[in-house]
Coordinates of C-alpha atoms and ligand atoms in Angstrom, one line a residue:
M1 CA -33.8 -74.6 220.9
K2 CA -30.4 -76.3 221.2
K3 CA -27.6 -74.4 219.5
E4 CA -25.5 -76.3 217.0
T5 CA -21.8 -76.6 218.0
W6 CA -18.9 -76.4 215.5
K7 CA -19.1 -80.2 215.3
E8 CA -22.6 -80.1 213.8
L9 CA -22.3 -77.1 211.6
P10 CA -21.3 -77.7 207.9
L11 CA -17.9 -76.7 206.8
G12 CA -17.6 -73.1 205.6
C13 CA -16.6 -72.1 202.1
V14 CA -17.8 -75.4 200.7
N15 CA -20.0 -75.3 197.6
V16 CA -22.5 -78.1 198.3
H17 CA -24.2 -77.5 195.0
P18 CA -21.4 -77.6 192.4
G19 CA -22.4 -76.2 189.0
N20 CA -25.0 -73.9 190.5
S21 CA -23.4 -70.8 189.0
R22 CA -25.0 -71.8 185.6
E23 CA -28.5 -71.6 187.2
N24 CA -27.9 -68.4 189.2
L25 CA -28.3 -65.7 186.7
T26 CA -26.1 -62.9 188.0
G27 CA -27.5 -60.7 185.3
T28 CA -30.5 -60.2 187.4
W29 CA -28.4 -58.0 189.7
R30 CA -27.7 -55.5 187.0
S31 CA -28.1 -52.0 188.3
G32 CA -29.5 -50.2 185.2
L33 CA -26.4 -49.9 183.1
K34 CA -25.2 -52.5 180.7
P35 CA -22.3 -52.9 178.3
E36 CA -22.9 -52.6 174.6
F37 CA -20.3 -54.2 172.2
I38 CA -19.3 -52.3 169.1
A39 CA -17.5 -54.7 166.9
E40 CA -15.8 -52.4 164.4
P41 CA -13.0 -50.9 166.5
C42 CA -12.4 -54.2 168.5
I43 CA -8.9 -55.5 168.2
H44 CA -9.7 -58.8 170.1
C45 CA -7.2 -58.1 172.8
M46 CA -9.4 -60.1 175.3
F47 CA -8.9 -57.5 178.1
C48 CA -12.7 -57.5 178.6
W49 CA -12.7 -61.3 178.9
L50 CA -9.7 -61.2 181.3
Y51 CA -11.3 -58.5 183.6
C52 CA -14.9 -59.6 183.6
P53 CA -15.7 -61.1 187.0
H54 CA -18.6 -63.1 185.8
F55 CA -17.3 -64.7 182.6
A56 CA -19.9 -62.9 180.6
I57 CA -17.7 -62.2 177.6
I58 CA -18.4 -64.6 174.8
V59 CA -15.3 -65.5 172.8
E60 CA -15.1 -67.9 169.8
D61 CA -11.9 -68.9 168.2
G62 CA -10.0 -66.0 169.9
V63 CA -12.5 -63.5 168.6
M64 CA -14.7 -61.3 170.9
K65 CA -18.2 -62.1 169.9
A66 CA -20.7 -60.7 172.4
I67 CA -21.8 -60.2 176.0
N68 CA -23.9 -62.8 177.8
Y69 CA -26.4 -60.6 179.6
N70 CA -27.6 -63.6 181.6
Y71 CA -24.5 -63.2 183.7
C72 CA -23.4 -59.6 183.2
T73 CA -23.9 -57.5 186.3
G74 CA -23.1 -54.2 184.6
C75 CA -20.0 -53.5 186.7
G76 CA -18.4 -51.7 183.8
L77 CA -14.9 -53.2 184.1
C78 CA -14.9 -54.4 180.5
A79 CA -15.7 -50.9 179.2
E80 CA -13.1 -49.3 181.5
E81 CA -10.4 -51.7 180.4
C82 CA -11.1 -51.8 176.7
P83 CA -8.1 -50.0 175.1
T84 CA -9.5 -49.0 171.7
K85 CA -10.3 -45.4 170.8
P86 CA -13.2 -45.1 170.3
K87 CA -14.1 -47.8 172.9
S88 CA -15.5 -51.1 171.6
I89 CA -17.6 -51.5 174.7
V90 CA -19.6 -48.6 176.1
M91 CA -22.0 -48.6 179.1
V92 CA -25.6 -47.7 178.2
K93 CA -28.7 -47.2 180.3
E94 CA -30.9 -50.2 180.4
E95 CA -34.5 -49.2 180.3
V96 CA -36.0 -52.5 181.6
K97 CA -33.7 -54.6 183.9
L98 CA -33.5 -58.3 183.3
A99 CA -34.9 -58.9 186.8
E100 CA -38.0 -56.9 185.7
G101 CA -38.6 -58.8 182.5
G102 CA -36.0 -57.1 180.3
K103 CA -34.4 -58.8 177.3
K104 CA -31.4 -61.1 177.9
Ligands
LIG1 S1 -11.3 -55.2 175.5 FE1 -12.2 -54.0 173.8 S2 -10.8 -54.3 172.1 FE2 -10.3 -55.9 173.6 S3 -11.5 -57.7 173.0 FE3 -12.7 -56.6 174.5 S4 -14.0 -55.2 173.2 FE4 -12.4 -55.9 171.9
LIG2 S1 -20.1 -55.0 182.7 FE1 -18.9 -56.3 184.2 S2 -20.0 -58.2 184.3 FE2 -20.8 -57.2 182.5 S3 -19.5 -58.0 180.8 FE3 -18.5 -56.1 181.5 S4 -17.0 -56.8 183.0 FE4 -18.5 -58.5 182.7

């Protein structure tokens, strides 16, 4: 088989399918822990939105509303950075992962 040279290979770091991040549900990577939002102590500082690497924090009119589990990987950054005491986001064990048929 003839090896491709750099002239034939596609450019690296080019997204040839723009918009595919909507279809690729990163929530299926979740490892067994997921964040739970507790609205009462939330001061809507948006730290969780700022730190979330997957844009999984749902905000409406400047108010933290919920977590989009389709895209949440369970990294825990939102819970770690939430400044309220008690925390407005806590990590909880997920019994059935999204990838195994769990709820979104
Ligand atoms: S970081 Fe905590 S207090 Fe701030 S908006 Fe998010 S849940 Fe609310
Ligand atoms: S656990 Fe990670 S991916 Fe999920 S909402 Fe929090 S910061 Fe985003």
